[in-house]
Coordinates of C-alpha atoms and ligand atoms in Angstrom, one line a residue:
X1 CA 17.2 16.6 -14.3
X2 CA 20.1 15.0 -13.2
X3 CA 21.1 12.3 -10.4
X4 CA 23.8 13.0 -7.6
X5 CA 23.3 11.2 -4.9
X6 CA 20.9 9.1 -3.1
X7 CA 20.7 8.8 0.4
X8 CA 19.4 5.2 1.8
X9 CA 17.9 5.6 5.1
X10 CA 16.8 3.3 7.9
X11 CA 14.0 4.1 10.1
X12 CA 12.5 2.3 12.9
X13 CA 9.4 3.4 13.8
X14 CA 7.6 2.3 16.6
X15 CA 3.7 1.3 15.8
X16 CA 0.8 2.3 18.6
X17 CA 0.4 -1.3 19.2
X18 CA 0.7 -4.4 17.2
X19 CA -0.5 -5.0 13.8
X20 CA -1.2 -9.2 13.1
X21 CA -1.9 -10.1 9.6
X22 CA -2.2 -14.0 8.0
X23 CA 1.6 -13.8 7.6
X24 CA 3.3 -11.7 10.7
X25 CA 2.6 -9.5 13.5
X26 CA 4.7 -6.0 14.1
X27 CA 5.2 -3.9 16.8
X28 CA 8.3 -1.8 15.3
X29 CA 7.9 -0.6 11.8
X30 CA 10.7 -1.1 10.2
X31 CA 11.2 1.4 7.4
X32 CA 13.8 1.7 4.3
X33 CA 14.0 5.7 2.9
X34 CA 15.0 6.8 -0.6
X35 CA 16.2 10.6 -0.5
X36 CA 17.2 11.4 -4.2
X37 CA 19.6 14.8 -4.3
X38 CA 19.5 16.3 -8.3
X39 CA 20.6 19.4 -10.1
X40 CA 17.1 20.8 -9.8
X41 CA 16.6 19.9 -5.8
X42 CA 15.2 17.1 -3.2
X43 CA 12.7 14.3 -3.6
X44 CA 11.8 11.5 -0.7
X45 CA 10.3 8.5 -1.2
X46 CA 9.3 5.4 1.3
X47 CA 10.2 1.8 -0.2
X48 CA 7.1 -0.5 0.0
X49 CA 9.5 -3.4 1.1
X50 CA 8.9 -5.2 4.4
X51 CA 12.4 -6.1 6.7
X52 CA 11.3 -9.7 5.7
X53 CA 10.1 -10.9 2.0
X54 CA 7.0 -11.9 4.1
X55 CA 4.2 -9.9 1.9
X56 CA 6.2 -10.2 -1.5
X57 CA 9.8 -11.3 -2.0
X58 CA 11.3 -8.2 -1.6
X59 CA 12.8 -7.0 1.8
X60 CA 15.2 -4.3 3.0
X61 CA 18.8 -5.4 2.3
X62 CA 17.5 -6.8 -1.0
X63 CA 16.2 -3.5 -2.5
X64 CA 19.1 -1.7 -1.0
X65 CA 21.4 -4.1 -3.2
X66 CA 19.8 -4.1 -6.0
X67 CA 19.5 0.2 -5.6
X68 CA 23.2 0.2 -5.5
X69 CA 24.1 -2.4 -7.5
X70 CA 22.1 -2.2 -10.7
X71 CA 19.5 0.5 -9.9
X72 CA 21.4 3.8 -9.2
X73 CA 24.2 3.1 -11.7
X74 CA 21.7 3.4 -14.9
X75 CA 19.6 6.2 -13.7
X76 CA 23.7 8.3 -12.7
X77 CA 24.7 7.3 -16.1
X78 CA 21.7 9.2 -18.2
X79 CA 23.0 12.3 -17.1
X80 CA 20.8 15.3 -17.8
X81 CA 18.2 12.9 -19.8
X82 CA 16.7 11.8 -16.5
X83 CA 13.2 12.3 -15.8
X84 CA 10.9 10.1 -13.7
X85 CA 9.7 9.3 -16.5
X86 CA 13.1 7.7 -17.8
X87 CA 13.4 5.4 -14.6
X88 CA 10.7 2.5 -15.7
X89 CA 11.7 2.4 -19.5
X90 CA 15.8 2.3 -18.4
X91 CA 15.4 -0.1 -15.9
X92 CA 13.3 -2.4 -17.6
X93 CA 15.9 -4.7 -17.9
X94 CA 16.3 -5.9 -14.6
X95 CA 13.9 -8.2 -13.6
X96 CA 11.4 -7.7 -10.9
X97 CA 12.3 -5.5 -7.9
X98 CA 9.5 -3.3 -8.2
X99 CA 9.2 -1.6 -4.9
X100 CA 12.5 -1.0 -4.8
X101 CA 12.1 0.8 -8.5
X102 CA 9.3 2.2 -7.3
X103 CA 10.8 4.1 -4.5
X104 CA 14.1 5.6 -6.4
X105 CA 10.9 6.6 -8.8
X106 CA 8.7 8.2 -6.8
X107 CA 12.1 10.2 -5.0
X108 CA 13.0 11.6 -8.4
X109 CA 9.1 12.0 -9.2
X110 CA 8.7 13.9 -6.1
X111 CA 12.1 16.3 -6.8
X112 CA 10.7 16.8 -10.4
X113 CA 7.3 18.2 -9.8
X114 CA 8.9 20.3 -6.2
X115 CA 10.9 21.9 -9.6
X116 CA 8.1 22.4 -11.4
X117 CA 6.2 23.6 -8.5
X118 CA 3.2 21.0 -9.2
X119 CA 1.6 18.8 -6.9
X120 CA 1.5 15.2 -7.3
X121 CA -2.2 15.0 -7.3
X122 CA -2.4 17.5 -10.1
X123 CA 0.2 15.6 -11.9
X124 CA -1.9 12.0 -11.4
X125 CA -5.2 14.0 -12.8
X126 CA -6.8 13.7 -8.9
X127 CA -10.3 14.9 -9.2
X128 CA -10.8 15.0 -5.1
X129 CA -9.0 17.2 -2.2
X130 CA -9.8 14.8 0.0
X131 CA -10.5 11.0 0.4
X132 CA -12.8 8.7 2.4
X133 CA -10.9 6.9 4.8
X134 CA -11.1 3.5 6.0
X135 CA -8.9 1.3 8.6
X136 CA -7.2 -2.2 8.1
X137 CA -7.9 -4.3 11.3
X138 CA -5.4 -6.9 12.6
X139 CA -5.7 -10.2 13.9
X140 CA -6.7 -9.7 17.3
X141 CA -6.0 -12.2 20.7
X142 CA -9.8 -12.5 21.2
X143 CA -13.2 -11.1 19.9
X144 CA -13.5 -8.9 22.8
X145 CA -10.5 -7.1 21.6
X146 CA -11.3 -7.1 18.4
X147 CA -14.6 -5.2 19.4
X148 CA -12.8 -2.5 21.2
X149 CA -11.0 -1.8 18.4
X150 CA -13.5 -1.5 16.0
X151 CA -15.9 0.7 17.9
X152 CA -12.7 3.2 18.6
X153 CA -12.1 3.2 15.3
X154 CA -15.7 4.0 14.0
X155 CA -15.8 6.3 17.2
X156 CA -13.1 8.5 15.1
X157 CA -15.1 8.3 12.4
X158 CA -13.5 5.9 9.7
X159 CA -15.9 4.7 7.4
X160 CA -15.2 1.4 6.3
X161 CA -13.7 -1.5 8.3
X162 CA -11.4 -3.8 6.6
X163 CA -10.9 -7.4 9.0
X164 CA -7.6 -9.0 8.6
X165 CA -8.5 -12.9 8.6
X166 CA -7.4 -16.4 8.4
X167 CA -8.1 -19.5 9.0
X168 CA -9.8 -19.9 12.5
X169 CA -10.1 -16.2 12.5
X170 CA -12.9 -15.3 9.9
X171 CA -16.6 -16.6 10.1
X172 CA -16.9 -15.7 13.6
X173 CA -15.1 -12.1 13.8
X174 CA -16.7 -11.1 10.8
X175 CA -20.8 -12.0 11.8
X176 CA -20.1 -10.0 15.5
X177 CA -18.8 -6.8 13.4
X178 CA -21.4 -7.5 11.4
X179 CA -24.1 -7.9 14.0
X180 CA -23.0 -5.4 16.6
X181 CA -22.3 -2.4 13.8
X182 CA -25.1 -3.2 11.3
X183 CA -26.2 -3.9 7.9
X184 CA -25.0 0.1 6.9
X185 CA -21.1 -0.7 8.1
X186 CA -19.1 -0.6 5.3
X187 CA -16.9 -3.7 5.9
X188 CA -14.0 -6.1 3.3
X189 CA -12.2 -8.4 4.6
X190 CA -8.5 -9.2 3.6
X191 CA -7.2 -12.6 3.7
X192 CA -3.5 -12.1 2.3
X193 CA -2.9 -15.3 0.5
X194 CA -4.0 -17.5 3.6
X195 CA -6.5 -20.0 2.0
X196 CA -6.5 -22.7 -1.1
X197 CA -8.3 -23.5 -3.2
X198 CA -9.7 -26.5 -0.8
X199 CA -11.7 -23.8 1.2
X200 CA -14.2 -22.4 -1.4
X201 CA -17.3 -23.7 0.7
X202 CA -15.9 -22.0 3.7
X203 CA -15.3 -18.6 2.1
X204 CA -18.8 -18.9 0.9
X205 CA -20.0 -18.6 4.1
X206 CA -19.3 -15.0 4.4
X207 CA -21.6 -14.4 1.6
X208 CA -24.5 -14.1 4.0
X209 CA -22.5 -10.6 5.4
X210 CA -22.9 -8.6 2.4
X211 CA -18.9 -7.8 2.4
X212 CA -17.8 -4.8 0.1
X213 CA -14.6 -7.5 -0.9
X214 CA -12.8 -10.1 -0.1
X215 CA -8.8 -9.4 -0.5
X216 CA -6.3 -11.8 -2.2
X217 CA -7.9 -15.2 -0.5
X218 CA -5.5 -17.4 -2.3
X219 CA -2.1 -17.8 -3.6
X220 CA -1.1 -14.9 -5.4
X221 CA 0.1 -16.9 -8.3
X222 CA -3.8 -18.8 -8.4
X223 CA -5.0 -16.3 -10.9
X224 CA -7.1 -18.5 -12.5
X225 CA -8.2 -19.4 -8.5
X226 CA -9.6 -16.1 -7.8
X227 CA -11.6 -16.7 -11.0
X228 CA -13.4 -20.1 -9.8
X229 CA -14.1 -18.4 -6.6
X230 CA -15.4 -15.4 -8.1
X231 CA -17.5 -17.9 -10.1
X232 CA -18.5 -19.6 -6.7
X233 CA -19.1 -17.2 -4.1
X234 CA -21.8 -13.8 -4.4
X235 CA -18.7 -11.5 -2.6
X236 CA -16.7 -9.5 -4.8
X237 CA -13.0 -10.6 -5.3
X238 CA -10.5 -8.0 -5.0
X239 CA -6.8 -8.9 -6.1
X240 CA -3.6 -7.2 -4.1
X241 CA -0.8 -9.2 -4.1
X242 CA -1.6 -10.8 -7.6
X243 CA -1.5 -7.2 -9.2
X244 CA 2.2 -6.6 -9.6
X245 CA 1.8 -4.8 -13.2
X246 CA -0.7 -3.4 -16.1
X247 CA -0.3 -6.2 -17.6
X248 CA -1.3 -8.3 -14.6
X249 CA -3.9 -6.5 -14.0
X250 CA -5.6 -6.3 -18.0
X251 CA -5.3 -10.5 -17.9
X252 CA -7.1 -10.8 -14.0
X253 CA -9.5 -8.3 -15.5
X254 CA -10.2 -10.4 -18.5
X255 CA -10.1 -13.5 -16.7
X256 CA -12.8 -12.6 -14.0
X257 CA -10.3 -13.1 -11.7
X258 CA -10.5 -9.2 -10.3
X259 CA -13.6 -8.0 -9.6
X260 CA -11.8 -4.9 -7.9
X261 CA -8.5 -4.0 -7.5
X262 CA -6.6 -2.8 -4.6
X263 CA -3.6 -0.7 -5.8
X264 CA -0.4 0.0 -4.3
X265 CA 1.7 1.9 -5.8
X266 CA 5.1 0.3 -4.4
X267 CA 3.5 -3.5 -5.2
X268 CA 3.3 -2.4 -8.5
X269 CA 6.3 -0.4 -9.5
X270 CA 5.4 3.1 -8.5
X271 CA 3.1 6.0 -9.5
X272 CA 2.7 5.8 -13.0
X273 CA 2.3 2.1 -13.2
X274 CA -0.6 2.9 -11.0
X275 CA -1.8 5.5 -12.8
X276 CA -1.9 2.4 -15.9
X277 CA -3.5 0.1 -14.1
X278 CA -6.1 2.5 -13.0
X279 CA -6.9 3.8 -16.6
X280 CA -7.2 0.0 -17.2
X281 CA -9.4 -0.5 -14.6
X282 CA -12.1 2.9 -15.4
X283 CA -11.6 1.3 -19.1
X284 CA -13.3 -2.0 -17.9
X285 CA -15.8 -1.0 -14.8
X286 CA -14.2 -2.5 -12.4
X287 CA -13.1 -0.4 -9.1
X288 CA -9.9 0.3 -7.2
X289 CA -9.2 1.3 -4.2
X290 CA -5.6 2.6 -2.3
X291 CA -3.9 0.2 -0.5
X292 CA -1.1 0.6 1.9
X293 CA 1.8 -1.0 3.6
X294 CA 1.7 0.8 6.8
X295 CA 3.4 4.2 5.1
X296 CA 4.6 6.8 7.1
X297 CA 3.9 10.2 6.0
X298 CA 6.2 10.5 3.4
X299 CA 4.9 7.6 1.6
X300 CA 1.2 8.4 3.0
X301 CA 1.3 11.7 1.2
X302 CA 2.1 10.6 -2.4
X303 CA -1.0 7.4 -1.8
X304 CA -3.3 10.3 -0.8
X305 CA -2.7 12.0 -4.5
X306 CA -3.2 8.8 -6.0
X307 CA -6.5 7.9 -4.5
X308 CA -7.5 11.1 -5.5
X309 CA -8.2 10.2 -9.1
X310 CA -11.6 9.8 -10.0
X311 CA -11.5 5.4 -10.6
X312 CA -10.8 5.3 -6.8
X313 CA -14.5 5.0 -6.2
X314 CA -13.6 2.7 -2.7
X315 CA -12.4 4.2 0.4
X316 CA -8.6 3.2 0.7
X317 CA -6.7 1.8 3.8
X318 CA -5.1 5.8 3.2
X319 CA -5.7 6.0 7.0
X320 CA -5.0 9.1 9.8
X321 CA -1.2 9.2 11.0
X322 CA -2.6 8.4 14.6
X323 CA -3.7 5.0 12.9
X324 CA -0.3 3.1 13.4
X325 CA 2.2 6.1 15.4
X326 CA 2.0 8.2 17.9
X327 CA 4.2 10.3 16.0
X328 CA 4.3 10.9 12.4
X329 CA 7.8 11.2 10.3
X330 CA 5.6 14.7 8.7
X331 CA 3.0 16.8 9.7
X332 CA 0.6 14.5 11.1
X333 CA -2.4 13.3 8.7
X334 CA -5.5 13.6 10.3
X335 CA -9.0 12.4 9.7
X336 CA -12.2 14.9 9.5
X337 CA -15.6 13.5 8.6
X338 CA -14.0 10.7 8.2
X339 CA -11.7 11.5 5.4
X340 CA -8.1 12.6 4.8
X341 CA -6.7 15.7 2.9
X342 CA -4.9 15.4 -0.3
X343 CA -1.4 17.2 -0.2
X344 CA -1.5 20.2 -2.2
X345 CA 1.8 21.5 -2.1
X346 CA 4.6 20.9 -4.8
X347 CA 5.6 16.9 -5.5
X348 CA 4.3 14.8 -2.5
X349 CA 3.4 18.0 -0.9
X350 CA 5.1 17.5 2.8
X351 CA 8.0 17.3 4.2
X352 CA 9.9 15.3 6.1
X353 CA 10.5 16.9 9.7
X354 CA 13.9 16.1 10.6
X355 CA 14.2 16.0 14.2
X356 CA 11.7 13.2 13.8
X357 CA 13.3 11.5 11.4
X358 CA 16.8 11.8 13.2
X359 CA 15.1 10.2 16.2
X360 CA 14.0 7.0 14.5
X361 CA 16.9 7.0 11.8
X362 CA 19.0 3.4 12.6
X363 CA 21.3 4.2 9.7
X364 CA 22.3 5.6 6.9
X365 CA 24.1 5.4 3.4
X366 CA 24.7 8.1 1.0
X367 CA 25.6 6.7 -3.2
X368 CA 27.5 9.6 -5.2
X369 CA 27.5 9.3 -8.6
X370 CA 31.0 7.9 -9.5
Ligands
OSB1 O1 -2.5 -6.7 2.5 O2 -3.2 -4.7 2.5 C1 -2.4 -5.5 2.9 C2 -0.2 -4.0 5.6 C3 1.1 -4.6 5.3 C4 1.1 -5.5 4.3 C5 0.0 -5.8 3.5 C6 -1.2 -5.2 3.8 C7 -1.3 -4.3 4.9 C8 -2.5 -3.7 5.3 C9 -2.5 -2.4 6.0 O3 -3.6 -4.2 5.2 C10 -2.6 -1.2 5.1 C11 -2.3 0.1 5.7 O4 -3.0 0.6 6.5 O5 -1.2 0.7 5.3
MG2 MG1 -4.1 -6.8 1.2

């Protein structure tokens, strides 16, 4: 395969209403496209990167850059040797930037496999052709609120409610889901980076609620953090932003630091890093589950295949389209029995439907090889 051109794209996307974690709130969805044109055909990719380097330090402008820059130039220069394959080992060198490797990735993995007439889940090893869904919750104005929500949302039939907390938004919220759904709700709660190492006794608290997890409490460089809180409190710690390789992963493992893992495949370099970390994971009992960053079907699609593979024993935040937009950039995902489809077409298995796309496209940039 060879590269000749990519095609940066800007979407804004407006969400259904707000979504309020520990460290913003968004009612626009603000969305950076790959869209990787090669000898063989077409492959789309969403990057993982916020408009801000509020959730890790990467942002929009920043993987652009680095895409034109340093990126695109190495994967143009291999000529016919690339492969998707080929895009980890020859941009090793540049340090960091992994969901902006991750999405030129994932483009070229998708325009590979549509070649080879293979689906992504086949290509992972995906044992499942469909996966248990469950629903990240934001930070709500008041309890009431936060009710309505979550009864909608088990109403549609999602079956397992993660609670966005922080501090002053966490003991309280989590015993009324508790004690209006019941003991059987499977509920996590995800706390991205908000407390320190100072609030042990009140994490402990939520022991007494029988939580599937509790997600990235501290820092994300606190490694050893999680692993004195995982010593101190009975719910199991799950690691997110902390997991940003294999590597990563193997030491939190080893440490006791990761009791379960949430992957996400642009947090951590793409697909096959993912697929690593999950063999990693099977190889030392510990589960994983699919995270997201609010994807839009193109990026939905190719985190459906990879929480198809049989360590993904956790219902992901792999969500219905109608979750966060009223309408998809794709065919719409939908939820039935409470689970989502795995794309079976070739590489991520849907396509972009360009009208759509068009309509929430802010702007555009097309790199030729030189
Ligand atoms: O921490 O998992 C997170 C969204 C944006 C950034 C970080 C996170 C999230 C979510 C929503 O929890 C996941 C999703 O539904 O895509
Ligand atoms: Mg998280």
């Amino acid at each position: 395969m060879k590269l000749e051109s990519v095609e940066l794209r800007r979407l804004n996307v407006p969400l259904k209403s707000a979504f309020r974690t520990s460290f913003s709130s968004v009612n626009l969805h603000q969305v950076l496209w790959v869209h990787a044109i090669t000898d063989v055909g077409e492959g789309w990719a969403e990057c993982g990167a916020n408009e801000r380097p509020d959730y890790s330090s990467e942002f929009h402008d920043g993987a652009a850059t680095v895409l034109k820059e340093f990126l695109l130039p190495d994967l143009f220069a291999l000529g016919n040797d690339l492969s998707a394959e080929a895009v980890a080992p020859t941009l090793h060198w540049a340090k960091g930037h992994r969901m902006a490797k991750a999405a030129i990735e994932t483009a070229l993995l998708d325009a590979q496999l549509r070649a080879a007439d293979q689906s992504l889940a086949n290509y992972l090893g995906a044992t499942k052709d469909r996966v248990p869904a469950g629903v990240s919750v934001g930070i709500m104005d008041s309890l009431d609120e936060l009710m309505r929500f979550v009864e909608g949302y088990l109403a549609e039939g999602y079956l397992r409610i993660k609670l966005k907390i922080e501090p002053g938004w966490d003991y309280e919220p989590v015993r009324l889901v508790r004690k209006t759904f019941g003991d059987d709700l499977l509920l996590q709660v995800d706390a991205n980076t908000a407390y320190t190492r100072d609030d042990f006794d009140l994490l402990k608290r939520l022991d007494e609620f029988n939580l599937l997890l509790i997600e990235q409490p501290i820092n994300e460089e606190d490694v050893l953090g999680h692993a004195k809180l995982a010593d101190y409190i009975e719910t199991p710690v799950c690691l997110d932003e902390s997991i940003i390789s294999a590597d990563i992963a193997r030491d939190a493992i080893e440490l006791g630091a990761a009791e379960i893992i949430n992957i996400k495949p642009s947090r951590v370099g793409g697909y096959l890093e993912s697929k690593k970390i999950h063999d990693i994971a099977v190889a030392s009992d510990v589960a994983v589950w699919c995270g997201g960053m609010l994807e839009t079907g193109i990026g939905r699609a190719a985190n459906l295949a990879l929480a198809a593979m049989p360590g993904f024993t956790l219902p992901g935040d792999t969500s219905a389209s109608s979750r966060y937009f009223a309408v998809d950039t794709t065919e719409p995902f939908v939820l039935v029995d409470g689970h989502i489809s795995v794309p079976t077409g070739p590489g991520i298995g849907v396509d972009p439907i360009m009208e759509i796309v068009d309509g929430y496209t802010v702007s555009k940039e097309w790199i030729n090889k030189p």
